[in-house]
Amino acid sequence: RRARRPFCSHSLNIYAMILFINDKPRTFDAETLTVAELVELLNIGANGTAVAVNGRLATHCAWPETEVKDGDRLTIISAAYGG
């Protein structure tokens, strides 16, 4: 794992976390997030959505406890309705 990177080297504890979501890097102003928090931040509906963290499926009921950290790779798939 990479070391935490502060935005500012002063006494502020503001960290940037880089996650690779569907192979695209995204930066978040947090040290850690849960899958539930991440899905909410991304404005993705929970129904019909599957999330894998580093190749392991995170079941929907485990989202509130499943933490993602700097450098993690996530695959997020949402079902699309229609014809």
PDB file of C-alpha atoms in Angstrom:
ATOM      1  CA  ARG A   1       0.000   0.000   0.000  1.00  0.00           C
ATOM      2  CA  ARG A   2       1.063   3.534  -0.652  1.00  0.00           C
ATOM      3  CA  ALA A   3       1.684   5.946   2.180  1.00  0.00           C
ATOM      4  CA  ARG A   4      -0.952   8.562   2.927  1.00  0.00           C
ATOM      5  CA  ARG A   5      -0.409  11.766   0.983  1.00  0.00           C
ATOM      6  CA  PRO A   6      -1.416  14.988   2.673  1.00  0.00           C
ATOM      7  CA  PHE A   7      -2.677  17.818   0.453  1.00  0.00           C
ATOM      8  CA  CYS A   8      -0.775  20.235   2.626  1.00  0.00           C
ATOM      9  CA  SER A   9       2.332  19.472   4.622  1.00  0.00           C
ATOM     10  CA  HIS A  10       1.238  21.799   7.430  1.00  0.00           C
ATOM     11  CA  SER A  11      -0.587  20.544  10.511  1.00  0.00           C
ATOM     12  CA  LEU A  12      -3.843  19.897   8.618  1.00  0.00           C
ATOM     13  CA  ASN A  13      -4.885  16.252   8.338  1.00  0.00           C
ATOM     14  CA  ILE A  14      -6.429  16.383   4.873  1.00  0.00           C
ATOM     15  CA  TYR A  15      -5.666  13.343   2.764  1.00  0.00           C
ATOM     16  CA  ALA A  16      -6.202  12.404  -0.853  1.00  0.00           C
ATOM     17  CA  MET A  17      -7.167   8.839  -1.657  1.00  0.00           C
ATOM     18  CA  ILE A  18      -6.893   7.501  -5.197  1.00  0.00           C
ATOM     19  CA  LEU A  19      -9.209   4.663  -6.161  1.00  0.00           C
ATOM     20  CA  PHE A  20      -9.285   2.940  -9.525  1.00  0.00           C
ATOM     21  CA  ILE A  21     -12.955   2.611 -10.429  1.00  0.00           C
ATOM     22  CA  ASN A  22     -13.554   0.546 -13.547  1.00  0.00           C
ATOM     23  CA  ASP A  23      -9.858   1.105 -14.392  1.00  0.00           C
ATOM     24  CA  LYS A  24     -10.106   4.917 -14.150  1.00  0.00           C
ATOM     25  CA  PRO A  25      -8.307   6.778 -11.334  1.00  0.00           C
ATOM     26  CA  ARG A  26     -10.540   8.908  -9.102  1.00  0.00           C
ATOM     27  CA  THR A  27      -9.397  11.078  -6.208  1.00  0.00           C
ATOM     28  CA  PHE A  28     -11.367  11.430  -2.979  1.00  0.00           C
ATOM     29  CA  ASP A  29     -10.812  13.723   0.009  1.00  0.00           C
ATOM     30  CA  ALA A  30     -10.759  10.922   2.564  1.00  0.00           C
ATOM     31  CA  GLU A  31      -8.356   8.521   4.201  1.00  0.00           C
ATOM     32  CA  THR A  32     -10.825   5.628   3.954  1.00  0.00           C
ATOM     33  CA  LEU A  33     -14.392   5.150   2.751  1.00  0.00           C
ATOM     34  CA  THR A  34     -16.858   2.312   2.962  1.00  0.00           C
ATOM     35  CA  VAL A  35     -18.395   0.896  -0.198  1.00  0.00           C
ATOM     36  CA  ALA A  36     -21.763   2.313   0.944  1.00  0.00           C
ATOM     37  CA  GLU A  37     -20.268   5.801   1.313  1.00  0.00           C
ATOM     38  CA  LEU A  38     -18.540   5.542  -2.062  1.00  0.00           C
ATOM     39  CA  VAL A  39     -21.710   4.458  -3.882  1.00  0.00           C
ATOM     40  CA  GLU A  40     -23.521   7.410  -2.301  1.00  0.00           C
ATOM     41  CA  LEU A  41     -20.725   9.841  -3.249  1.00  0.00           C
ATOM     42  CA  LEU A  42     -20.874   8.611  -6.839  1.00  0.00           C
ATOM     43  CA  ASN A  43     -24.691   9.012  -6.913  1.00  0.00           C
ATOM     44  CA  ILE A  44     -25.159   5.402  -7.935  1.00  0.00           C
ATOM     45  CA  GLY A  45     -28.363   3.681  -6.927  1.00  0.00           C
ATOM     46  CA  ALA A  46     -27.768   0.681  -4.693  1.00  0.00           C
ATOM     47  CA  ASN A  47     -30.497  -1.431  -6.328  1.00  0.00           C
ATOM     48  CA  GLY A  48     -29.137  -3.444  -9.228  1.00  0.00           C
ATOM     49  CA  THR A  49     -25.524  -2.483  -8.474  1.00  0.00           C
ATOM     50  CA  ALA A  50     -22.654  -4.894  -7.852  1.00  0.00           C
ATOM     51  CA  VAL A  51     -19.282  -3.844  -6.455  1.00  0.00           C
ATOM     52  CA  ALA A  52     -16.031  -5.805  -6.416  1.00  0.00           C
ATOM     53  CA  VAL A  53     -13.068  -4.550  -4.380  1.00  0.00           C
ATOM     54  CA  ASN A  54      -9.697  -5.818  -5.593  1.00  0.00           C
ATOM     55  CA  GLY A  55     -11.430  -8.632  -7.463  1.00  0.00           C
ATOM     56  CA  ARG A  56     -13.619  -9.770  -4.541  1.00  0.00           C
ATOM     57  CA  LEU A  57     -17.370  -9.220  -4.631  1.00  0.00           C
ATOM     58  CA  ALA A  58     -18.662  -7.066  -1.777  1.00  0.00           C
ATOM     59  CA  THR A  59     -22.156  -8.253  -0.944  1.00  0.00           C
ATOM     60  CA  HIS A  60     -24.712  -5.491  -0.592  1.00  0.00           C
ATOM     61  CA  CYS A  61     -25.290  -6.219   3.099  1.00  0.00           C
ATOM     62  CA  ALA A  62     -21.523  -5.843   3.732  1.00  0.00           C
ATOM     63  CA  TRP A  63     -21.176  -2.439   2.020  1.00  0.00           C
ATOM     64  CA  PRO A  64     -21.415  -0.422   5.271  1.00  0.00           C
ATOM     65  CA  GLU A  65     -18.500  -2.397   6.781  1.00  0.00           C
ATOM     66  CA  THR A  66     -16.373  -2.906   3.653  1.00  0.00           C
ATOM     67  CA  GLU A  67     -13.653  -0.253   3.633  1.00  0.00           C
ATOM     68  CA  VAL A  68     -11.779   0.849   0.540  1.00  0.00           C
ATOM     69  CA  LYS A  69      -8.343   2.370   0.848  1.00  0.00           C
ATOM     70  CA  ASP A  70      -5.864   4.302  -1.252  1.00  0.00           C
ATOM     71  CA  GLY A  71      -4.880   2.335  -4.348  1.00  0.00           C
ATOM     72  CA  ASP A  72      -7.791  -0.134  -4.228  1.00  0.00           C
ATOM     73  CA  ARG A  73      -9.291  -1.277  -7.515  1.00  0.00           C
ATOM     74  CA  LEU A  74     -13.068  -1.408  -7.763  1.00  0.00           C
ATOM     75  CA  THR A  75     -15.376  -2.719 -10.412  1.00  0.00           C
ATOM     76  CA  ILE A  76     -18.863  -1.237 -10.259  1.00  0.00           C
ATOM     77  CA  ILE A  77     -21.614  -2.607 -12.466  1.00  0.00           C
ATOM     78  CA  SER A  78     -25.173  -1.266 -12.527  1.00  0.00           C
ATOM     79  CA  ALA A  79     -28.060  -2.979 -14.237  1.00  0.00           C
ATOM     80  CA  ALA A  80     -29.768  -0.936 -16.943  1.00  0.00           C
ATOM     81  CA  TYR A  81     -33.479  -1.275 -17.477  1.00  0.00           C
ATOM     82  CA  GLY A  82     -35.215  -0.934 -20.789  1.00  0.00           C
ATOM     83  CA  GLY A  83     -35.333  -2.539 -24.138  1.00  0.00           C
TER      84      GLY A  83
END
